[in-house]
Coordinates of C-alpha atoms and ligand atoms in Angstrom, one line a residue:
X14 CA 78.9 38.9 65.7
X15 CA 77.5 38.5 62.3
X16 CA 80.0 36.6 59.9
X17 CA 81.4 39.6 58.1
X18 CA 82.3 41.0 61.3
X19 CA 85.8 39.4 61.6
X20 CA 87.8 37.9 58.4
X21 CA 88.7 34.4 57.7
X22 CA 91.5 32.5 59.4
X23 CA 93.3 32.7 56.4
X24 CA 93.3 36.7 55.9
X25 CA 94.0 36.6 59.7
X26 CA 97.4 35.3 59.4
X27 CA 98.3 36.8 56.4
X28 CA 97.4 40.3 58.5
X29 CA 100.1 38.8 60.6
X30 CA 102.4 37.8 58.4
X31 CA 102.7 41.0 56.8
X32 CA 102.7 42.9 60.1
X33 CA 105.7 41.2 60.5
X34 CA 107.2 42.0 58.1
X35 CA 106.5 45.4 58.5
X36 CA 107.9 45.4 61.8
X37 CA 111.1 43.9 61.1
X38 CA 111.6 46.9 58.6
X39 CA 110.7 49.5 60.7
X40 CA 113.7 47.4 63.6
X41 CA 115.9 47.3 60.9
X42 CA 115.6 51.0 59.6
X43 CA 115.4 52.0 62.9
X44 CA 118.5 50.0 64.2
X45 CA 120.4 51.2 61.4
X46 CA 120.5 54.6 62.2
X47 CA 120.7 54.5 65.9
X48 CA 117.3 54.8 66.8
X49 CA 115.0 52.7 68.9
X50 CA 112.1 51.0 67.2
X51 CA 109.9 51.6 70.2
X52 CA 109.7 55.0 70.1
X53 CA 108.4 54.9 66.6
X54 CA 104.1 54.4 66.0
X55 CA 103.1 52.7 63.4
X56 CA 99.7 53.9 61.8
X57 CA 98.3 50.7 60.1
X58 CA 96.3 52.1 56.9
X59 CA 93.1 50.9 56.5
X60 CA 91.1 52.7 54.0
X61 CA 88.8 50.4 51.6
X62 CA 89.5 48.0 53.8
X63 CA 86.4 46.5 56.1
X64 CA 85.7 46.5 59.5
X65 CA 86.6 43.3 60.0
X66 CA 90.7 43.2 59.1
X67 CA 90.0 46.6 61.8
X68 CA 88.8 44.1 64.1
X69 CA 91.4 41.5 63.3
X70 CA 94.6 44.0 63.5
X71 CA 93.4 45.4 66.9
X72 CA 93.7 41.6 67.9
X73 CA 96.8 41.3 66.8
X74 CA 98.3 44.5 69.1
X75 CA 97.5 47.2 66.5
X76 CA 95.6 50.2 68.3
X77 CA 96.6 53.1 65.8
X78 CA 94.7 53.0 62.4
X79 CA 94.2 55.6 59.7
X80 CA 91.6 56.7 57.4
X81 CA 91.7 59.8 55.3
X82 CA 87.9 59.7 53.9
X83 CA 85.0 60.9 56.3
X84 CA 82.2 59.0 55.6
X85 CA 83.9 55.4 55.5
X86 CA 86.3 56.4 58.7
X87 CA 83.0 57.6 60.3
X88 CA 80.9 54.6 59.8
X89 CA 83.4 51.9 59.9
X90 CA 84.9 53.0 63.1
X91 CA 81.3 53.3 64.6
X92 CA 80.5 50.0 63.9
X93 CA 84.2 48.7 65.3
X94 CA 84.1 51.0 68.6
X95 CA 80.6 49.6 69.1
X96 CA 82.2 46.5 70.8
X97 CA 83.7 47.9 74.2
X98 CA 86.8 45.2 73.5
X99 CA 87.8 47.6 70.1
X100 CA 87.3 51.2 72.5
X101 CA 90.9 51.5 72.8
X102 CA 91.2 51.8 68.7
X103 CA 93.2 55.5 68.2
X104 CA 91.9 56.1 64.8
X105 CA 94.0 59.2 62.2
X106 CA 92.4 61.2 60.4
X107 CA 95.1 61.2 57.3
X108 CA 93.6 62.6 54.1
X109 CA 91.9 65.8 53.1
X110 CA 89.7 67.3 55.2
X111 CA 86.7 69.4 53.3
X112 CA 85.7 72.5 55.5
X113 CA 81.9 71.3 55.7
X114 CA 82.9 67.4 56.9
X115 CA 85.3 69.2 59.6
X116 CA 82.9 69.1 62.0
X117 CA 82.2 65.4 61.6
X118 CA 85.8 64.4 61.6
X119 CA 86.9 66.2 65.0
X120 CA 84.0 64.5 66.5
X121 CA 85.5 61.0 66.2
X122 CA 89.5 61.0 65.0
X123 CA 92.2 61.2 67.9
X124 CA 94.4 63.1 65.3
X125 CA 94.0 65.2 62.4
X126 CA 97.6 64.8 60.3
X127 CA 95.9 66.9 57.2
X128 CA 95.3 70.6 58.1
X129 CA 96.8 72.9 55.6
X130 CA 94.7 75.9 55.9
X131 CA 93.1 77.9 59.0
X132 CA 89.9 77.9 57.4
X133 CA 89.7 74.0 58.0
X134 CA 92.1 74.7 61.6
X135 CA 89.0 76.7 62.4
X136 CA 86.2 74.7 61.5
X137 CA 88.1 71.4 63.7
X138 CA 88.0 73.7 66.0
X139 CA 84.3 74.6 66.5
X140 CA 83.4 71.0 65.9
X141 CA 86.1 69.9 68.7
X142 CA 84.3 72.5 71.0
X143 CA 80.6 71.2 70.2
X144 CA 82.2 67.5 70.7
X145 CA 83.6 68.7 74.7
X146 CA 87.6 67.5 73.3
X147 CA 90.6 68.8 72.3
X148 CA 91.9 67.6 69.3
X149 CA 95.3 66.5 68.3
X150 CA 96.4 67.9 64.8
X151 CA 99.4 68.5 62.4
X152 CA 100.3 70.8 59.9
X153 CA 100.6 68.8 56.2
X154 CA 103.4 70.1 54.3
X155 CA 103.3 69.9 50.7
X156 CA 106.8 68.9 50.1
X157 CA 106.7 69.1 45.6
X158 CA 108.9 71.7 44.4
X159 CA 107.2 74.4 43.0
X160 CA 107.1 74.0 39.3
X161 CA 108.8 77.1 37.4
X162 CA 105.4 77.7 35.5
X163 CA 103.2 76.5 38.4
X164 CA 100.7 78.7 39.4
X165 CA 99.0 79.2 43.2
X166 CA 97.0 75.9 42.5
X167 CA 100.3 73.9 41.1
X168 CA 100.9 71.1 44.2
X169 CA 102.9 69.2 41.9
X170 CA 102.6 65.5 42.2
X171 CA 98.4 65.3 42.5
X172 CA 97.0 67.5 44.5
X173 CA 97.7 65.4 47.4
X174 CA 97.4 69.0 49.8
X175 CA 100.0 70.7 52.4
X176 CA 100.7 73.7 52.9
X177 CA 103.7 75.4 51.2
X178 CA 106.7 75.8 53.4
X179 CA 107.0 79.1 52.9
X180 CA 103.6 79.7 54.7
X181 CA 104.1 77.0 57.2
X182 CA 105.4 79.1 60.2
X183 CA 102.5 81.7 59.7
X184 CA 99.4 78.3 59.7
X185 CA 101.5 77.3 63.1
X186 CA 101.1 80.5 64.8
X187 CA 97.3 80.8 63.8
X188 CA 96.4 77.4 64.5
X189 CA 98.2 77.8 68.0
X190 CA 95.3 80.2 69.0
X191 CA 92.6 77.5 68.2
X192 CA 91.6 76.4 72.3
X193 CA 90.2 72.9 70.6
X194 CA 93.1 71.9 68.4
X195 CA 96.6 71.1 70.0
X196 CA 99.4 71.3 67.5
X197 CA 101.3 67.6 67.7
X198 CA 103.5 68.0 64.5
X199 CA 103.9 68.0 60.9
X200 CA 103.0 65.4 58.1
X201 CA 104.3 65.0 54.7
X202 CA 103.8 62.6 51.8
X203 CA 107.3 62.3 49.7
X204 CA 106.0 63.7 46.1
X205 CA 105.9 60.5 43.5
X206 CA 109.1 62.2 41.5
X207 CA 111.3 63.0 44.2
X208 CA 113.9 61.2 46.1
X209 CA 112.1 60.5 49.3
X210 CA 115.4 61.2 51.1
X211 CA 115.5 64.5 49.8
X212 CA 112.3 65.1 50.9
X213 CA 112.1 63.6 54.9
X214 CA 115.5 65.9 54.9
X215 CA 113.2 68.8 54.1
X216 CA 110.8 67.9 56.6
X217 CA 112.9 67.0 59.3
X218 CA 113.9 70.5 59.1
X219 CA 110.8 71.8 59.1
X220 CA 109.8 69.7 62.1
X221 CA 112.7 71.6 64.0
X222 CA 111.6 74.7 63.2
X223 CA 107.5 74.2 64.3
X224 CA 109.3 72.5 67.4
X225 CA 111.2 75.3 68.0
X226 CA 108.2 77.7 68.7
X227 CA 106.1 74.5 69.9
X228 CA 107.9 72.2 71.8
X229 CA 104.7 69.7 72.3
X230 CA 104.4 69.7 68.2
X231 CA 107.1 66.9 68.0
X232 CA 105.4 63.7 65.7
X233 CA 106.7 63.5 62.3
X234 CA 104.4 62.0 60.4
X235 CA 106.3 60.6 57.1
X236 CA 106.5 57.2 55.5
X237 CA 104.4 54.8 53.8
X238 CA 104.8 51.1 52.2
X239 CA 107.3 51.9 49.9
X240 CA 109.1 54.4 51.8
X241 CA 109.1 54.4 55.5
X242 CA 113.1 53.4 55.7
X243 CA 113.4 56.4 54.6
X244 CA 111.2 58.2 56.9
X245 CA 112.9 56.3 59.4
X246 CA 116.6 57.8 58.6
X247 CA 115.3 61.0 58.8
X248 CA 113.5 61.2 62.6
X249 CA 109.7 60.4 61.5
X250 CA 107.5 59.5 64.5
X251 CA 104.4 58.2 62.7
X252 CA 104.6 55.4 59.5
X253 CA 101.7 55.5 58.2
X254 CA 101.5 52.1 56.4
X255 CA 98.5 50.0 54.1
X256 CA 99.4 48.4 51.1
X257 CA 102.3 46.4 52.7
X258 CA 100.0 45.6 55.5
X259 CA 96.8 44.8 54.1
X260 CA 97.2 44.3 50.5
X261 CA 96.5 46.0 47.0
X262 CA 93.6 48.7 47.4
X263 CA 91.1 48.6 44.4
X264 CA 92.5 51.4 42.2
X265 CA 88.4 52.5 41.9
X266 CA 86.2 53.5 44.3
Ligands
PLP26 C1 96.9 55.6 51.8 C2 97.8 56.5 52.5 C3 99.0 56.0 53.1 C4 99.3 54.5 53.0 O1 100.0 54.3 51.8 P1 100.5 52.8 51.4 O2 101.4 53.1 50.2 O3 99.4 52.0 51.1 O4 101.3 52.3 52.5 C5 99.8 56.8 53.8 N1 99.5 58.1 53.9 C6 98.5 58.7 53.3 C7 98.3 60.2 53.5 C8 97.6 57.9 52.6 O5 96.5 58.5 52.0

């Protein structure tokens, strides 16, 4: 392995030093409500970071990572999966999926946590077919209330994507008929202004009612850095964590 391939011994055991850390929150939020920390996956978030920390967190135990941009998932998982050690890497597809990089994203990602529309339902689709898989995918809800003067394009707190709960039940129904996609859940980012209690509430409801028609559809996807006790108290499945993890992302890229 060239030098950049794996990080110092330094950044190594502050990876695990912060994983712990991690951990004991997800026990302790998971403890105090009940439930049992090893149902729970935790989706280490690994966007801007390189290769190498991917390398070193597999190491330490970590086989679920996430990425939400195409062309720096694409190529930094290439290079890790390369090495038949790193095969067993899951790798989420978390962010926003544009309709023309569907194709390339169902090719590689074990999930999809980002469709909001059938348009891009359809196109993971086709590109799951061409790839010979079935691909695991959830329904992003936009959890920001609607503002009073917000128009169709209004997703409140910055256009991070989701479809409206309102239109929720109707993408579940449509994306059921897709043969390449199997519906595994729902995923929500807790809007910057709101009460992120308030909002894992909403979503745990929502959850029940996809579940309801779709009994397989039963991750939660909810819960990052700052907020995944939260997530925890209210039946999330999936933390998706990074910042606690591996640090400060540039605020630029
Ligand atoms: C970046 C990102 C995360 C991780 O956020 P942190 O605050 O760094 O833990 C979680 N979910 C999504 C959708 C993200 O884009």
């Amino acid at each position: 392995m060239s030098p950049a391939a794996y990080p110092s011994p330094q950044r190594v055991a502050q990876l695990r030093e912060n994983l712990s850390a991690v951990r004991a929150r997800i026990a302790a939020a998971a403890h105090a409500c009940g439930r049992d920390p090893g149902q729970l996956t935790l989706i280490v978030v690994t966007k801007f970071f390189p290769a190498a920390d991917v390398r070193a967190l597999a190491d330490l135990g970590e086989l679920d990572l996430g990425e939400n941009r195409d062309q720096e998932a694409s190529e930094k998982f290439r290079q890790v999966r390369r090495d038949a050690r790193y095969a067993a890497l899951r790798l989420h597809f978390i962010g926003q999926v544009q309709t023309n990089k569907a194709a390339s994203v169902a090719a590689y990602a074990d999930a999809v946590h980002s469709v909001d529309r059938i348009k891009l339902a359809r196109a993971l689709n086709r590109g799951a077919a061409a790839a010979g898989r079935v691909l695991p995918v959830l329904v992003q809800v936009d959890l920001a209330e609607p503002k009073p003067s917000g128009g169709p394009d209004d997703h409140g707190d910055g256009m991070r994507g989701g479809v409206r709960p309102d239109q929720l039940a109707g993408l579940v129904e449509q994306l059921r008929a897709e043969p390449n996609l199997t519906l595994r859940g729902v995923m929500a980012v807790a809007p910057l202004s709101a009460d992120p209690n308030a909002a894992f509430a909403r979503l745990a409801d929502l959850a029940a009612q996809v579940s309801a028609v779709a009994p397989e559809a039963n991750w939660i996807s909810a819960g990052m850095s700052s907020d995944l006790e939260a997530a925890v108290r209210h039946g999330a499945t999936h933390l998706r964590v990074g910042t606690a993890i591996l640090g400060t992302r540039p605020t630029l890229r």
